[in-house]
Coordinates of C-alpha atoms and ligand atoms in Angstrom, one line a residue:
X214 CA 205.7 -43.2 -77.9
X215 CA 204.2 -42.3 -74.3
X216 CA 200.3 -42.9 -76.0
X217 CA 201.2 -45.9 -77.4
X218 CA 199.2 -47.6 -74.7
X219 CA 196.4 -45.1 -74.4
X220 CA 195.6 -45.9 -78.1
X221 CA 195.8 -49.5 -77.9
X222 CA 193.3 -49.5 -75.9
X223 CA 191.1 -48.8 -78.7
X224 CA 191.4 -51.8 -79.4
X225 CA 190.4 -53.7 -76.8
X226 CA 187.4 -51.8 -77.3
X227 CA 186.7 -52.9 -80.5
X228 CA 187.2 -56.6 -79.5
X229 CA 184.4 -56.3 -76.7
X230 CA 182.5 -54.7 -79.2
X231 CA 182.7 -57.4 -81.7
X232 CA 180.8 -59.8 -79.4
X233 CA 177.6 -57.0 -78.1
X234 CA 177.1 -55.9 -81.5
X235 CA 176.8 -52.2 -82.5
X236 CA 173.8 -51.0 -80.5
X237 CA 172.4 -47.7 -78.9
X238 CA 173.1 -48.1 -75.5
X239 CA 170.5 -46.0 -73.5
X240 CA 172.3 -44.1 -70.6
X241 CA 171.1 -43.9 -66.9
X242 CA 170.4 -40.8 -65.3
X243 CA 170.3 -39.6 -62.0
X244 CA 168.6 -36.5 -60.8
X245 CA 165.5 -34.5 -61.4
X246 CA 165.6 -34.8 -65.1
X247 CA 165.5 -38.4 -66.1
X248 CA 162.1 -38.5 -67.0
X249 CA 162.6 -35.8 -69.1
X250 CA 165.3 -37.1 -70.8
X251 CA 164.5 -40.8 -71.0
X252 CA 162.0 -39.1 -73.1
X253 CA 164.4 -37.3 -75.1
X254 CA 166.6 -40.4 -75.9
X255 CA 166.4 -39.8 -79.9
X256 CA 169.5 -37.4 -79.1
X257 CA 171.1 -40.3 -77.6
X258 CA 170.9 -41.6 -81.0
X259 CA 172.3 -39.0 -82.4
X260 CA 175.1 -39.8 -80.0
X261 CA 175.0 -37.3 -76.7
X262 CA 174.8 -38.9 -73.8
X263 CA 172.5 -36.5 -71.7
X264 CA 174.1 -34.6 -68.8
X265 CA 173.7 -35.8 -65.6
X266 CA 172.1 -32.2 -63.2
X267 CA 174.6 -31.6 -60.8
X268 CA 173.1 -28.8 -59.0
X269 CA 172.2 -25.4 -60.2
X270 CA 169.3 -24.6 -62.3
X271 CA 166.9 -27.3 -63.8
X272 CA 164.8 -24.9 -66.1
X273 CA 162.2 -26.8 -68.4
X274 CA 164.3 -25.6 -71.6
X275 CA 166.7 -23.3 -70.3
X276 CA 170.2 -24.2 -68.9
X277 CA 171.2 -27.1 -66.7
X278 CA 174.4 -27.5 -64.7
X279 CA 175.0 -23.7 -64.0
X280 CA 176.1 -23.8 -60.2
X281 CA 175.6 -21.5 -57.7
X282 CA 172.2 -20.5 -58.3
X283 CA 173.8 -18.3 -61.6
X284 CA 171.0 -20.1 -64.0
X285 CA 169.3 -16.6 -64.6
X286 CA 172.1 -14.7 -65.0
X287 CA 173.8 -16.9 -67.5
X288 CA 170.1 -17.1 -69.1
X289 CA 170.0 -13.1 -69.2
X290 CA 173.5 -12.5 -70.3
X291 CA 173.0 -15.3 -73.6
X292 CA 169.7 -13.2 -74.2
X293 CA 171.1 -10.2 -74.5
X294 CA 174.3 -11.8 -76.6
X295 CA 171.7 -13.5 -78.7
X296 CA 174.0 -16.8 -78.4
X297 CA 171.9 -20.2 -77.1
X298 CA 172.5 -20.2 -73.1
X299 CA 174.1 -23.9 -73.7
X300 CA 176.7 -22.3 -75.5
X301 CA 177.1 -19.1 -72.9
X302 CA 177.1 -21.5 -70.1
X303 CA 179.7 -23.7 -71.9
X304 CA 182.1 -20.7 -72.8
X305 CA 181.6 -19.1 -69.3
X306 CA 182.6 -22.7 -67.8
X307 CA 185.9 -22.8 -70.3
X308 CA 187.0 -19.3 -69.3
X309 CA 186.9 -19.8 -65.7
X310 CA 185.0 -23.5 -64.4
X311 CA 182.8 -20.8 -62.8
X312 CA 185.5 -19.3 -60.5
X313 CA 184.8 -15.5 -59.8
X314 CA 188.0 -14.7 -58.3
X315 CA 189.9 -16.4 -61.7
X316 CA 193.4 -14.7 -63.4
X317 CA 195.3 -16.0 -65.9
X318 CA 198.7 -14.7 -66.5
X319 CA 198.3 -12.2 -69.2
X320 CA 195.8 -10.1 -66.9
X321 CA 192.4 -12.2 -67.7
X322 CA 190.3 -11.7 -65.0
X323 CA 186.7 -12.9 -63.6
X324 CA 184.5 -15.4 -64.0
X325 CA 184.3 -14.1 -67.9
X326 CA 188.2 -14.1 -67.8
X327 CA 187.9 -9.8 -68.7
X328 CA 190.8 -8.2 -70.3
X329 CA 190.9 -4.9 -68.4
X330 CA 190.4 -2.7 -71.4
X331 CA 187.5 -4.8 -72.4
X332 CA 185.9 -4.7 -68.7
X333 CA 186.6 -0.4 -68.7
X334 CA 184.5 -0.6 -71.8
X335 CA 181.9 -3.5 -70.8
X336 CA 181.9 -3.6 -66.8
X337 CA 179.5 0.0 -66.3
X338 CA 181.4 -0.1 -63.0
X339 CA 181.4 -3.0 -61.6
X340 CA 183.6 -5.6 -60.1
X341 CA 184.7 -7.3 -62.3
X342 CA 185.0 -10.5 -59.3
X343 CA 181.1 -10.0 -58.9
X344 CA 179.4 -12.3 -61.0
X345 CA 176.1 -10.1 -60.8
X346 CA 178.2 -7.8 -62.9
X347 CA 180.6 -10.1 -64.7
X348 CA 178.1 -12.1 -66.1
X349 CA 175.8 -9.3 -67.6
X350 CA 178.4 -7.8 -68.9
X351 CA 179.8 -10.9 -70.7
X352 CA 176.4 -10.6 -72.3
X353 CA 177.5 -7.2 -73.8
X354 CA 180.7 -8.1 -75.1
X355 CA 179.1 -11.2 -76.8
X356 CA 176.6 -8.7 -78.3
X357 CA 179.3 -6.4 -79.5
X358 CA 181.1 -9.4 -81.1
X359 CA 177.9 -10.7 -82.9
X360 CA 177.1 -7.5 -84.4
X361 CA 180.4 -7.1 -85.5
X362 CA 180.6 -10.7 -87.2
X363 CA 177.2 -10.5 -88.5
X364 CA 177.2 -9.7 -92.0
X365 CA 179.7 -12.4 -92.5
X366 CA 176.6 -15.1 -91.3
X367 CA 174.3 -14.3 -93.8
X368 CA 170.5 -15.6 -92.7
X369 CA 172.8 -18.8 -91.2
X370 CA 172.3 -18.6 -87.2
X371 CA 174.1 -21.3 -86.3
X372 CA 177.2 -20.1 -88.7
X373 CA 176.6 -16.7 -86.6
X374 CA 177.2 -18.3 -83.3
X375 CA 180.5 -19.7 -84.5
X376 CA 181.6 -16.4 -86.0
X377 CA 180.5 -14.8 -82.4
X378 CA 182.6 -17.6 -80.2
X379 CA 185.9 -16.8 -83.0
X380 CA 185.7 -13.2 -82.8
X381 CA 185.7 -13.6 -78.8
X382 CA 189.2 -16.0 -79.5
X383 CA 190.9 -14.7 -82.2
X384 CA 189.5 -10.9 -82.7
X385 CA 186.5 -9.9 -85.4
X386 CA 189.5 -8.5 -87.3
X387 CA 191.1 -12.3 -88.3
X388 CA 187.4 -13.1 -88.5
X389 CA 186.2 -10.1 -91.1
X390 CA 189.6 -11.1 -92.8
X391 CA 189.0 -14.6 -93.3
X392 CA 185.6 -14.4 -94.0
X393 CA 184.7 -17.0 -91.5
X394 CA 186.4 -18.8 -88.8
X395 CA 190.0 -17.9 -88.6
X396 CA 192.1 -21.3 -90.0
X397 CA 193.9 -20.9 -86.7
X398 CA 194.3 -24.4 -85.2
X399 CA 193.7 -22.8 -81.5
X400 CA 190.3 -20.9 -82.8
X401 CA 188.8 -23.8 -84.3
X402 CA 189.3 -26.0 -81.4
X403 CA 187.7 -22.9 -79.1
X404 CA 185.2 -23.2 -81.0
X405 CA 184.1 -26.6 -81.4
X406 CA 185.0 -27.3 -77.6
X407 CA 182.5 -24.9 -76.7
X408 CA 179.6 -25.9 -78.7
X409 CA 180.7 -29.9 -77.4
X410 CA 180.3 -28.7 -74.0
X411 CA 177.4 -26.7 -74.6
X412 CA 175.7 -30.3 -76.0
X413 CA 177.1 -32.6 -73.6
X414 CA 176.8 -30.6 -70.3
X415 CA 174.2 -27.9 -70.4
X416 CA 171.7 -28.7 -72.9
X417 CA 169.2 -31.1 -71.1
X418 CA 168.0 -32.3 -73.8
X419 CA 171.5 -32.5 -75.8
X420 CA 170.4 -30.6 -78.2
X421 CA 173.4 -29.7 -80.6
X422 CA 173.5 -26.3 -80.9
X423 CA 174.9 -26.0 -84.6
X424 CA 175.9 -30.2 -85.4
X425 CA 176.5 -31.1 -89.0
X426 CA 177.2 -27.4 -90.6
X427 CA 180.0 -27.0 -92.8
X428 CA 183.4 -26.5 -91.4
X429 CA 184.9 -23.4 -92.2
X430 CA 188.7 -24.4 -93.5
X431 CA 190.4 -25.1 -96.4
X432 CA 189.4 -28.6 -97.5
X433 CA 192.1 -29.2 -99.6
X434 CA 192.7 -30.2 -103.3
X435 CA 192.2 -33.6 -103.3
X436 CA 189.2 -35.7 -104.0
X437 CA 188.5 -36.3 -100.3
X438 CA 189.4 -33.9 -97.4
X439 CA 191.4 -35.4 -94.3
X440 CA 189.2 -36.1 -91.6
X441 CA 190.5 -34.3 -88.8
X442 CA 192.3 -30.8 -90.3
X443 CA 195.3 -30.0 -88.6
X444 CA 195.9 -33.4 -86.9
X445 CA 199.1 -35.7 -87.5
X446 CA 199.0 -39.6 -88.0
X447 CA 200.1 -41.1 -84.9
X448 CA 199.3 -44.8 -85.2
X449 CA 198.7 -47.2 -88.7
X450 CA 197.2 -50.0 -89.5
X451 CA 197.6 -53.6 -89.0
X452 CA 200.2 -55.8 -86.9
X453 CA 201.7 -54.3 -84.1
X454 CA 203.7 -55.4 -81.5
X455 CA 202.7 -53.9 -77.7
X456 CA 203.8 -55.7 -74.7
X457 CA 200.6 -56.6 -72.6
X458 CA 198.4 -56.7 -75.0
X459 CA 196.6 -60.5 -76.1
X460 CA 197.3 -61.3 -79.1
X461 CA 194.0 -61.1 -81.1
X462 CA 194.5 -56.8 -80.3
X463 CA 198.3 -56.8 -81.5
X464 CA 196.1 -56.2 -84.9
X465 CA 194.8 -52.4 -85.6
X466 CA 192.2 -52.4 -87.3
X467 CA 192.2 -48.3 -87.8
X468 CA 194.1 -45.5 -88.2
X469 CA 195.1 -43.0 -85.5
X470 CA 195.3 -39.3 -86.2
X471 CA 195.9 -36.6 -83.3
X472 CA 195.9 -32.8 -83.1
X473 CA 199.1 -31.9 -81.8
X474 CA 199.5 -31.3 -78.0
X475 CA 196.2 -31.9 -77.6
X476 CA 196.1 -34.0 -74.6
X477 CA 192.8 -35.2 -73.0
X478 CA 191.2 -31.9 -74.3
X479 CA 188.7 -31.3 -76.9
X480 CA 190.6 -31.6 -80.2
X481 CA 189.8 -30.4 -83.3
X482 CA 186.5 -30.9 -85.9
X483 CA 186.1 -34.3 -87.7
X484 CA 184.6 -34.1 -91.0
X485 CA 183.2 -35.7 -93.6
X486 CA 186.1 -36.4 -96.2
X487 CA 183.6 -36.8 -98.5
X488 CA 179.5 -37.0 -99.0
X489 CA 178.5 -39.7 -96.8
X490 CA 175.5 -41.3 -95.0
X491 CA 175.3 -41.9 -91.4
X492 CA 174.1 -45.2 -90.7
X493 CA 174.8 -45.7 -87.2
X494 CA 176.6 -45.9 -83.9
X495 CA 178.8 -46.9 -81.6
X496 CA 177.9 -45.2 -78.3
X497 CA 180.3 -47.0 -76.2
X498 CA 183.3 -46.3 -77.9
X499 CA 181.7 -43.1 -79.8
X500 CA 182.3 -44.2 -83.2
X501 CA 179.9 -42.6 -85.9
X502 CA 179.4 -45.4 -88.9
X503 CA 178.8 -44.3 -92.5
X504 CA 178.6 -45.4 -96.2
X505 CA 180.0 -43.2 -98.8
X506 CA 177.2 -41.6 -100.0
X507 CA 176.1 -41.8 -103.9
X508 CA 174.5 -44.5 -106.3
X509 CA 177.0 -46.7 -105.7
X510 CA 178.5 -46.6 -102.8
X511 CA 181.9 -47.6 -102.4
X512 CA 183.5 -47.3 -98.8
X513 CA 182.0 -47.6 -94.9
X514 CA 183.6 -45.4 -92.3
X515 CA 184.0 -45.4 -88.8
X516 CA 185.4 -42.0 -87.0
X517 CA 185.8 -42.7 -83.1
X518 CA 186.1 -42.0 -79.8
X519 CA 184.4 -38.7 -80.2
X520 CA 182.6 -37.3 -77.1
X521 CA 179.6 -36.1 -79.0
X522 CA 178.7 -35.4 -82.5
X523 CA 175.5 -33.4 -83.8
X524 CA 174.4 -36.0 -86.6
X525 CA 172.0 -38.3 -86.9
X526 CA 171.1 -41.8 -88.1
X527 CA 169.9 -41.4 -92.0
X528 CA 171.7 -38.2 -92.1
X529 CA 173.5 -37.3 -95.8
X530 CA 176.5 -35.0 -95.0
X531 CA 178.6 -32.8 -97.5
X532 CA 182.0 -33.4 -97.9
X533 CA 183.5 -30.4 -95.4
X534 CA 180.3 -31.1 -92.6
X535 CA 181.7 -31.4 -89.1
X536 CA 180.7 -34.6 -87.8
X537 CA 181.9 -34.2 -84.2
X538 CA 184.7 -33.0 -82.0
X539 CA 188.1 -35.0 -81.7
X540 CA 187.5 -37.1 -78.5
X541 CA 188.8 -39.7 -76.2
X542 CA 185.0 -41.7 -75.6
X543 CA 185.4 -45.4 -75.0
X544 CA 186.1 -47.7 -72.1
X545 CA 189.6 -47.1 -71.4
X546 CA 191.2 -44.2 -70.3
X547 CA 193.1 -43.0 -73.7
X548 CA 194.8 -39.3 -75.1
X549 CA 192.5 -37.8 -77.2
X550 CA 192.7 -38.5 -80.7
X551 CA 190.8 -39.4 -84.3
X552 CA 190.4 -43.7 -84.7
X553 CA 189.3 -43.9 -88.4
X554 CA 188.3 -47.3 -90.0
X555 CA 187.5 -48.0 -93.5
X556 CA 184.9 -50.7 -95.0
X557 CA 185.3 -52.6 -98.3
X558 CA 182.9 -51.6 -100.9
X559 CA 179.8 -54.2 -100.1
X560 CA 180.1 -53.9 -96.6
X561 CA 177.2 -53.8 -94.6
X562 CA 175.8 -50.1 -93.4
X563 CA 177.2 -51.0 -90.2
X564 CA 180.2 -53.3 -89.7
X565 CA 182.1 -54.8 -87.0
X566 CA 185.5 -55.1 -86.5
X567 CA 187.2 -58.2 -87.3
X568 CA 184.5 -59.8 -89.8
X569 CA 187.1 -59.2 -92.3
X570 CA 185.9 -55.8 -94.2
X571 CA 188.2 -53.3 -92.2
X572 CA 190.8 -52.5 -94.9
X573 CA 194.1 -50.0 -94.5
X574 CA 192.9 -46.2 -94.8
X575 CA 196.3 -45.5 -95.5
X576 CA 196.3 -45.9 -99.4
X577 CA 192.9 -45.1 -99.8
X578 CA 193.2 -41.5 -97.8
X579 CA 196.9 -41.1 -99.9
X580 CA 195.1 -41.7 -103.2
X581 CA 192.5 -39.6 -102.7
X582 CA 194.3 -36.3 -101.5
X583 CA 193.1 -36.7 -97.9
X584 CA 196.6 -37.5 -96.1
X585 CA 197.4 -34.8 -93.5
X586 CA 200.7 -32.5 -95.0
Ligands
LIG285 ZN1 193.1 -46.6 -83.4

């Protein structure tokens, strides 16, 4: 397979790892802001490394990383959506990386990628290539959105900004009609790529904007819930044979799951297949750690190479909670994809590879109902 070698690499992670130990890595950062953030570094803990300011604004709890002097625009328009301006700035950055003059081949167009109906409606006039109107005006639409979505939300803000950021992908309609996020494999990756971008690149403080709430599929009938909904197994456990590799990494320690054709891109949620407990991290290779939670706890879990996640250390999560976004964090270059261990009951809370308490996921996840159809 052409990722075979992109996911060995894992690997070789997890060997390097093996001699450091499991520890929080604290993350240098140029600019303006590293006072600030240094200061902030408990949401490095909770695994976000803090975004480096690039240019732009620098506003004391406002957005970061909005270029070309757009900060109060992008600040205005999330007001006046009632979304957090991380996650305007974020969605604004996915539709067009901030190019006014951007198309797309069905007729998308401006820096808020406007349909031409929708601009007739939202634009009051304006050029739709301006972003002193395009911007305001994507400010509107997101209003319109959320006050179509928002009896669905409840009292739940956070559930009201996901319902907002569907409605913009897949229509109000699909999201009135499944009374949440749509179980569309493209939605829920809009989603959850948005609110990872809004974290990791323009919340200074890396503030998750809605980490840890309850993912909005179908969880299945089995006991547990596969990890990563809608991905396919790509790699299993144990010996392999890859030409270039030493021989201590011909041995996987994990399993490999992957949402289909989804590159180096944000993939989709990773939950919790069942209740757990965080108890730690793995910055470098972006691994959240875990116990199954309950009197007796039985398993430990790793789920890696995410590019952030919204938990924290201590942290008991539901069966169903997002845990992070699909990812490809770690020291090699790899395809984006879910690397799940599991621990032997007894483990410690955190575990590393190759003390001899990694065992095959594979049964477990099969016996439990949590094996992707
Ligand atoms: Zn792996």
């Amino acid at each position: 397979m052409e990722e075979d070698e992109s996911k060995d690499s894992s690997v070789l992670v997890f060997a390097a790892l093996a001699l450091v130990g499991v520890v929080a890595v604290s993350v240098p950062v140029a600019g303006v802001a590293s006072l600030a953030l240094v200061s902030d570094m408990q949401a490095s803990a909770g695994g976000c490394t803090p975004a480096t300011v690039v240019s732009g604004e620098d506003s004391e709890d406002g957005v970061i990383n909005v270029p070309n002097g757009w900060g109060p625009l992008v600040e205005e328009a999330a007001k006046t959506a009632g979304l957090p301006v991380s996650v305007a700035a974020a969605q604004l950055k996915q539709e067009s990386n901030w190019e006014p003059r951007a198309g797309s081949s069905a007729g998308a167009q401006g820096i808020a990628q406007f349909m031409p109906d929708t601009w007739a409606a939202y634009g009051e006039g304006g050029d739709v290539t301006d972003p002193e109107d395009a911007i305001p005006a994507y400010g509107r639409y997101m209003a319109a959105l959320r006050n179509e979505v928002k009896p669905l939300a409840g009292d739940d803000a956070d559930q009201l900004v996901r319902l907002t950021l569907a409605a913009y992908n897949a229509g109000p309609g699909a999201v009135a009609q499944h009374k949440g996020v749509p179980p569309f494999a493209e939605t829920q990756r809009y989603v959850e790529a948005i609110l990872d971008g809004g974290q990791v690149e323009f919340s200074a403080g890396c503030e998750a904007p809605t980490g840890g709430k309850a993912w909005d599929g179908d969880l299945g009938d089995g006991e547990w819930s596969a990890p990563l909904p809608g991905g396919k197994f790509t790699s299993g456990y144990g010996r392999r044979n890859v030409p270039g590799l030493p021989e201590w990494a011909q041995n996987h320690v994990g399993l490999d799951f992957a949402t289909p054709g989804v590159g180096s891109r944000p993939g989709g949620p990773v939950i919790a297949p069942t209740d757990l407990r965080i108890t730690g991290f793995n910055e470098t290779d972006g691994c959240v750690i875990a116990k199954e939670d309950g009197d007796d706890p039985d398993f430990g879990f790793a789920f890696c190479h995410l590019n952030s996640w919204g938990v924290k250390k201590g942290q008991k999560l539901t069966r169903g909670d997002v845990i992070g976004v699909e990812g490809n964090r770690g020291q090699f270059g790899m395809s984006t994809h879910l690397h799940i261990e599991i621990y032997k009951p007894g483990a410690p809370d955190v575990v590393f590879p190759y003390q001899g308490f990694n065992i095959d996921p594979e049964p477990i996840l099969r016996e439990k109902g949590a094996w992707p159809q």
